[in-house]
């Protein structure tokens, strides 16, 4: 306006040399990872992001809306890009506002249920496992040349690792392999490949969740620091604060080593009826789906009313 009023030729605002263009992922603002939609942002040189985005992920899903698994045929798969916020308030906001997240349930309809040449009997599809895992199978020994048990990381492993060597004999009463998972965590696929005398192959595969991390637990009363006075107070309300990398199965409560009860749903609580004066030692043991456990204790003093 000032240039027009003074009849001066317009001049562009020259960008300072320390202002730069940089492509970044939408929503996260981090460096592109090959998955995210990209936009160009302006940055003061030195303040631009240095971290590659890990929140945008490509997930293979089926035509029925489930997560694809190693047994899902290629023609039923599709690759979908999702923004997956970190756990906490960001994830809670995302869910509360009905933003898209990848499906949690996996495709188990594509796995043949009729036993033919080979089938993994245990563990079952999508079981939680940990430590030393015994793998049992059903194998038709007729025309069998050998079979091999393998595992790989993820739902559709890019690389498979042998569990033991090739085996030429099968005993249904014995595990076909013992898988040492102690250094692993997360979703893994297990498969058995049977090679027949005519060099044809048959296989079966499952997915399991490996969990070797014990939960963390802290035990407190619902009213921290409360002085209990009996018979005015009639119960002690215990609450176990439990955290786990995957899932909690249950929390068991004890008094002096004697079981009081268990809770299988969050929040993990138990109400104990006060029976008399004195000092009481409570404990809570948290178990995850594999059986990994952790324990916490709490001392509670019961005083007489009016003292």
Short mmCIF file of C-alpha atoms in Angstrom, two decimals:
data_model
loop_
_atom_site.label_atom_id
_atom_site.label_comp_id
_atom_site.label_asym_id
_atom_site.label_seq_id
_atom_site.Cartn_x
_atom_site.Cartn_y
_atom_site.Cartn_z
CA UNK A 1 0.00 0.00 0.00
CA UNK A 2 2.81 2.38 0.92
CA UNK A 3 4.58 1.67 -2.35
CA UNK A 4 1.38 2.21 -4.33
CA UNK A 5 0.60 5.44 -2.50
CA UNK A 6 4.06 6.84 -3.21
CA UNK A 7 4.01 5.46 -6.79
CA UNK A 8 7.09 3.33 -6.10
CA UNK A 9 7.86 0.00 -7.72
CA UNK A 10 7.03 -2.97 -5.41
CA UNK A 11 9.91 -4.75 -3.72
CA UNK A 12 9.89 -8.31 -2.42
CA UNK A 13 10.73 -9.04 1.21
CA UNK A 14 14.08 -10.74 0.95
CA UNK A 15 14.41 -13.90 3.00
CA UNK A 16 17.24 -13.77 5.55
CA UNK A 17 20.00 -16.26 4.68
CA UNK A 18 19.46 -18.25 7.90
CA UNK A 19 15.82 -19.09 7.04
CA UNK A 20 15.59 -22.47 5.28
CA UNK A 21 12.97 -24.70 3.64
CA UNK A 22 12.73 -28.27 4.89
CA UNK A 23 10.28 -31.09 4.11
CA UNK A 24 8.80 -32.65 7.27
CA UNK A 25 6.12 -35.21 8.11
CA UNK A 26 2.62 -33.90 8.58
CA UNK A 27 1.35 -33.87 12.19
CA UNK A 28 4.67 -34.90 13.79
CA UNK A 29 6.91 -32.27 12.14
CA UNK A 30 9.80 -34.76 12.13
CA UNK A 31 12.00 -35.73 9.19
CA UNK A 32 10.29 -37.87 6.53
CA UNK A 33 10.55 -41.64 6.96
CA UNK A 34 9.23 -42.67 3.56
CA UNK A 35 5.78 -43.38 4.97
CA UNK A 36 4.32 -40.08 6.15
CA UNK A 37 2.65 -37.41 4.01
CA UNK A 38 5.09 -34.50 3.68
CA UNK A 39 4.81 -30.72 3.77
CA UNK A 40 7.47 -28.01 3.52
CA UNK A 41 8.11 -25.83 6.58
CA UNK A 42 10.31 -22.80 7.23
CA UNK A 43 12.94 -22.98 9.97
CA UNK A 44 15.56 -20.75 11.47
CA UNK A 45 18.72 -22.63 10.56
CA UNK A 46 19.79 -24.64 13.60
CA UNK A 47 16.24 -25.21 14.89
CA UNK A 48 15.13 -27.69 12.22
CA UNK A 49 14.28 -31.26 13.37
CA UNK A 50 17.10 -33.80 13.36
CA UNK A 51 15.05 -36.93 14.17
CA UNK A 52 13.44 -39.19 11.58
CA UNK A 53 9.74 -39.76 12.24
CA UNK A 54 8.79 -43.06 13.94
CA UNK A 55 5.11 -42.26 14.52
CA UNK A 56 3.93 -42.79 10.95
CA UNK A 57 3.86 -46.52 10.21
CA UNK A 58 2.75 -48.74 7.36
CA UNK A 59 0.48 -51.57 8.53
CA UNK A 60 -0.73 -54.42 6.37
CA UNK A 61 -4.43 -55.10 6.89
CA UNK A 62 -6.82 -57.57 5.34
CA UNK A 63 -9.90 -56.93 3.26
CA UNK A 64 -11.94 -57.60 6.42
CA UNK A 65 -10.19 -54.85 8.40
CA UNK A 66 -7.94 -57.08 10.53
CA UNK A 67 -4.15 -56.94 10.75
CA UNK A 68 -2.58 -59.19 8.17
CA UNK A 69 -0.54 -62.09 9.51
CA UNK A 70 2.02 -64.43 8.01
CA UNK A 71 -0.79 -66.74 6.88
CA UNK A 72 -2.82 -64.02 5.10
CA UNK A 73 -2.75 -64.55 1.30
CA UNK A 74 -1.16 -61.74 -0.70
CA UNK A 75 -4.38 -61.01 -2.59
CA UNK A 76 -6.15 -60.19 0.69
CA UNK A 77 -3.52 -57.73 1.91
CA UNK A 78 -3.40 -53.96 1.62
CA UNK A 79 -0.86 -51.50 3.00
CA UNK A 80 -2.25 -48.55 4.96
CA UNK A 81 -0.28 -45.69 6.52
CA UNK A 82 -1.27 -44.68 10.06
CA UNK A 83 -0.13 -41.95 12.42
CA UNK A 84 0.22 -43.63 15.83
CA UNK A 85 0.65 -41.10 18.66
CA UNK A 86 2.82 -42.01 21.65
CA UNK A 87 1.03 -43.44 24.68
CA UNK A 88 -0.24 -40.95 27.23
CA UNK A 89 -2.32 -37.82 26.79
CA UNK A 90 -1.61 -37.60 23.04
CA UNK A 91 -2.95 -41.12 22.43
CA UNK A 92 -5.93 -40.46 24.70
CA UNK A 93 -6.81 -37.29 22.76
CA UNK A 94 -6.42 -39.15 19.46
CA UNK A 95 -8.77 -41.92 20.55
CA UNK A 96 -11.29 -39.52 22.13
CA UNK A 97 -11.52 -37.64 18.83
CA UNK A 98 -12.05 -40.83 16.80
CA UNK A 99 -8.85 -40.50 14.82
CA UNK A 100 -7.78 -43.62 12.89
CA UNK A 101 -5.53 -46.25 14.46
CA UNK A 102 -4.50 -49.62 13.03
CA UNK A 103 -6.66 -52.59 14.03
CA UNK A 104 -5.52 -54.53 17.09
CA UNK A 105 -6.97 -57.90 16.10
CA UNK A 106 -5.03 -60.16 13.75
CA UNK A 107 -6.25 -62.31 10.89
CA UNK A 108 -6.66 -65.89 12.05
CA UNK A 109 -9.22 -66.87 9.42
CA UNK A 110 -6.58 -67.52 6.75
CA UNK A 111 -4.87 -70.24 8.77
CA UNK A 112 -6.02 -73.70 7.68
CA UNK A 113 -7.80 -75.40 10.56
CA UNK A 114 -7.83 -78.88 9.00
CA UNK A 115 -4.67 -80.85 9.70
CA UNK A 116 -2.99 -82.04 6.50
CA UNK A 117 0.78 -82.57 6.58
CA UNK A 118 1.94 -80.22 9.34
CA UNK A 119 0.28 -78.08 12.01
CA UNK A 120 1.62 -76.23 15.03
CA UNK A 121 -0.35 -77.47 18.04
CA UNK A 122 1.24 -75.41 20.84
CA UNK A 123 1.63 -72.56 21.46
CA UNK A 124 -1.64 -71.38 20.02
CA UNK A 125 -2.13 -68.49 17.63
CA UNK A 126 -1.49 -65.12 19.36
CA UNK A 127 -0.46 -66.71 22.67
CA UNK A 128 1.78 -64.82 25.09
CA UNK A 129 5.05 -66.68 25.65
CA UNK A 130 8.39 -66.14 27.34
CA UNK A 131 11.57 -67.86 28.48
CA UNK A 132 12.04 -71.38 27.09
CA UNK A 133 9.07 -72.12 24.83
CA UNK A 134 8.31 -75.73 23.93
CA UNK A 135 6.80 -76.06 20.46
CA UNK A 136 4.53 -79.03 19.75
CA UNK A 137 3.22 -80.03 16.34
CA UNK A 138 1.17 -82.53 14.39
CA UNK A 139 3.09 -83.91 11.41
CA UNK A 140 2.10 -86.66 9.00
CA UNK A 141 5.28 -88.76 8.78
CA UNK A 142 4.29 -90.52 5.55
CA UNK A 143 6.71 -89.52 2.81
CA UNK A 144 8.48 -87.09 5.16
CA UNK A 145 12.05 -86.23 4.17
CA UNK A 146 12.67 -83.73 7.01
CA UNK A 147 11.13 -80.77 8.81
CA UNK A 148 12.55 -77.51 10.15
CA UNK A 149 11.24 -75.16 12.88
CA UNK A 150 11.97 -71.44 12.43
CA UNK A 151 11.11 -68.05 13.90
CA UNK A 152 11.18 -64.46 12.64
CA UNK A 153 10.38 -61.03 14.04
CA UNK A 154 7.03 -59.45 13.29
CA UNK A 155 3.88 -60.58 11.55
CA UNK A 156 5.59 -61.02 8.17
CA UNK A 157 9.28 -61.65 8.91
CA UNK A 158 11.85 -60.55 6.35
CA UNK A 159 14.32 -63.04 7.84
CA UNK A 160 13.84 -66.44 9.46
CA UNK A 161 16.11 -68.16 11.98
CA UNK A 162 16.31 -71.90 12.57
CA UNK A 163 15.34 -73.35 15.96
CA UNK A 164 17.54 -76.42 16.09
CA UNK A 165 18.43 -78.36 12.96
CA UNK A 166 16.57 -80.34 10.34
CA UNK A 167 14.72 -83.33 11.80
CA UNK A 168 13.83 -86.55 10.01
CA UNK A 169 11.73 -88.26 12.68
CA UNK A 170 8.63 -87.05 14.53
CA UNK A 171 7.34 -87.95 17.99
CA UNK A 172 3.93 -86.45 18.81
CA UNK A 173 4.58 -86.74 22.56
CA UNK A 174 7.75 -84.62 22.44
CA UNK A 175 8.24 -80.95 21.51
CA UNK A 176 9.62 -80.52 18.01
CA UNK A 177 11.78 -77.64 19.31
CA UNK A 178 12.51 -75.59 22.39
CA UNK A 179 12.75 -71.90 21.54
CA UNK A 180 14.94 -69.71 23.76
CA UNK A 181 13.15 -66.33 23.82
CA UNK A 182 14.93 -64.84 26.85
CA UNK A 183 16.53 -62.04 24.80
CA UNK A 184 13.39 -61.26 22.77
CA UNK A 185 10.29 -59.14 23.24
CA UNK A 186 7.42 -58.28 20.93
CA UNK A 187 5.51 -60.02 18.15
CA UNK A 188 7.19 -62.99 16.48
CA UNK A 189 6.16 -65.59 13.93
CA UNK A 190 6.92 -69.31 14.27
CA UNK A 191 6.69 -71.75 11.39
CA UNK A 192 7.36 -75.39 10.58
CA UNK A 193 8.35 -76.37 7.05
CA UNK A 194 8.02 -80.04 6.11
CA UNK A 195 9.87 -81.25 3.00
CA UNK A 196 8.51 -84.45 1.49
CA UNK A 197 10.39 -87.14 -0.43
CA UNK A 198 9.14 -85.72 -3.74
CA UNK A 199 10.61 -82.33 -2.66
CA UNK A 200 7.19 -80.74 -2.24
CA UNK A 201 6.72 -78.60 0.86
CA UNK A 202 4.02 -78.08 3.44
CA UNK A 203 4.11 -75.52 6.23
CA UNK A 204 2.19 -73.96 9.07
CA UNK A 205 2.82 -70.70 10.88
CA UNK A 206 1.51 -68.83 13.90
CA UNK A 207 2.19 -65.50 15.57
CA UNK A 208 2.91 -65.10 19.27
CA UNK A 209 3.76 -62.22 21.58
CA UNK A 210 7.03 -62.72 23.43
CA UNK A 211 7.09 -61.06 26.85
CA UNK A 212 10.13 -61.42 29.07
CA UNK A 213 9.68 -58.18 30.99
CA UNK A 214 8.24 -58.40 34.48
CA UNK A 215 5.60 -55.84 35.45
CA UNK A 216 6.27 -53.06 37.93
CA UNK A 217 3.99 -52.70 40.95
CA UNK A 218 3.59 -50.36 43.90
CA UNK A 219 1.13 -50.96 46.75
CA UNK A 220 -0.60 -48.19 48.66
CA UNK A 221 -3.84 -47.44 50.42
CA UNK A 222 -6.49 -45.44 48.61
CA UNK A 223 -5.84 -42.64 51.12
CA UNK A 224 -2.02 -42.39 51.36
CA UNK A 225 -0.80 -41.48 54.84
CA UNK A 226 -4.15 -42.17 56.45
CA UNK A 227 -4.09 -43.14 60.13
CA UNK A 228 -6.52 -45.99 60.60
CA UNK A 229 -8.45 -45.99 63.91
CA UNK A 230 -10.56 -48.97 64.81
CA UNK A 231 -13.46 -49.50 65.29
CA UNK A 232 -14.16 -46.07 63.73
CA UNK A 233 -12.49 -47.23 60.52
CA UNK A 234 -13.76 -50.58 59.32
CA UNK A 235 -11.72 -51.31 56.16
CA UNK A 236 -8.34 -50.72 54.61
CA UNK A 237 -8.68 -50.00 50.89
CA UNK A 238 -5.62 -51.33 49.07
CA UNK A 239 -4.71 -50.25 45.54
CA UNK A 240 -1.93 -51.68 43.38
CA UNK A 241 -0.39 -49.35 40.80
CA UNK A 242 0.75 -51.79 38.10
CA UNK A 243 2.61 -51.07 34.86
CA UNK A 244 3.60 -53.53 32.15
CA UNK A 245 4.96 -53.32 28.63
CA UNK A 246 2.11 -55.49 27.30
CA UNK A 247 -0.74 -56.74 29.45
CA UNK A 248 -1.57 -57.56 33.06
CA UNK A 249 -3.33 -60.82 33.85
CA UNK A 250 -4.15 -60.31 37.54
CA UNK A 251 -3.00 -58.91 40.89
CA UNK A 252 -3.12 -61.09 44.00
CA UNK A 253 -3.28 -59.54 47.49
CA UNK A 254 -1.85 -61.06 50.66
CA UNK A 255 -1.78 -60.36 54.39
CA UNK A 256 1.29 -61.78 56.09
CA UNK A 257 1.65 -64.31 53.30
CA UNK A 258 -1.97 -65.45 53.49
CA UNK A 259 -4.04 -64.82 50.32
CA UNK A 260 -6.83 -62.26 50.57
CA UNK A 261 -8.08 -62.31 47.00
CA UNK A 262 -7.28 -61.20 43.46
CA UNK A 263 -8.39 -58.55 41.00
CA UNK A 264 -8.25 -59.00 37.22
CA UNK A 265 -9.40 -55.54 36.13
CA UNK A 266 -7.94 -52.04 36.42
CA UNK A 267 -7.88 -50.39 38.92
CA UNK A 268 -6.49 -53.31 40.95
CA UNK A 269 -7.98 -52.93 44.43
CA UNK A 270 -9.01 -54.90 47.47
CA UNK A 271 -10.90 -53.91 50.61
CA UNK A 272 -9.72 -55.66 53.79
CA UNK A 273 -12.00 -55.66 56.82
CA UNK A 274 -10.15 -54.52 59.95
CA UNK A 275 -10.28 -57.18 62.66
CA UNK A 276 -8.22 -55.61 65.43
CA UNK A 277 -5.40 -53.33 66.49
CA UNK A 278 -1.75 -53.74 65.49
CA UNK A 279 0.66 -53.57 62.57
CA UNK A 280 -0.29 -55.44 59.40
CA UNK A 281 1.94 -56.39 56.46
CA UNK A 282 0.15 -56.42 53.11
CA UNK A 283 1.63 -57.41 49.76
CA UNK A 284 0.51 -57.43 46.15
CA UNK A 285 1.87 -59.68 43.41
CA UNK A 286 1.24 -58.62 39.80
CA UNK A 287 1.28 -61.22 37.00
CA UNK A 288 1.43 -60.52 33.28
CA UNK A 289 -0.05 -62.81 30.63
CA UNK A 290 3.09 -64.96 30.48
CA UNK A 291 3.42 -65.35 34.25
CA UNK A 292 6.21 -62.81 34.81
CA UNK A 293 5.60 -61.30 38.24
CA UNK A 294 6.57 -58.51 40.59
CA UNK A 295 5.76 -57.85 44.24
CA UNK A 296 5.26 -54.80 46.45
CA UNK A 297 4.46 -54.49 50.16
CA UNK A 298 2.77 -52.05 52.50
CA UNK A 299 2.78 -51.73 56.30
CA UNK A 300 -0.41 -50.42 57.91
CA UNK A 301 -0.80 -49.52 61.59
CA UNK A 302 -4.27 -49.83 63.12
CA UNK A 303 -4.74 -47.62 66.18
CA UNK A 304 -7.61 -47.43 68.64
CA UNK A 305 -10.21 -44.76 68.07
CA UNK A 306 -9.59 -41.76 70.27
CA UNK A 307 -5.90 -42.60 70.91
#
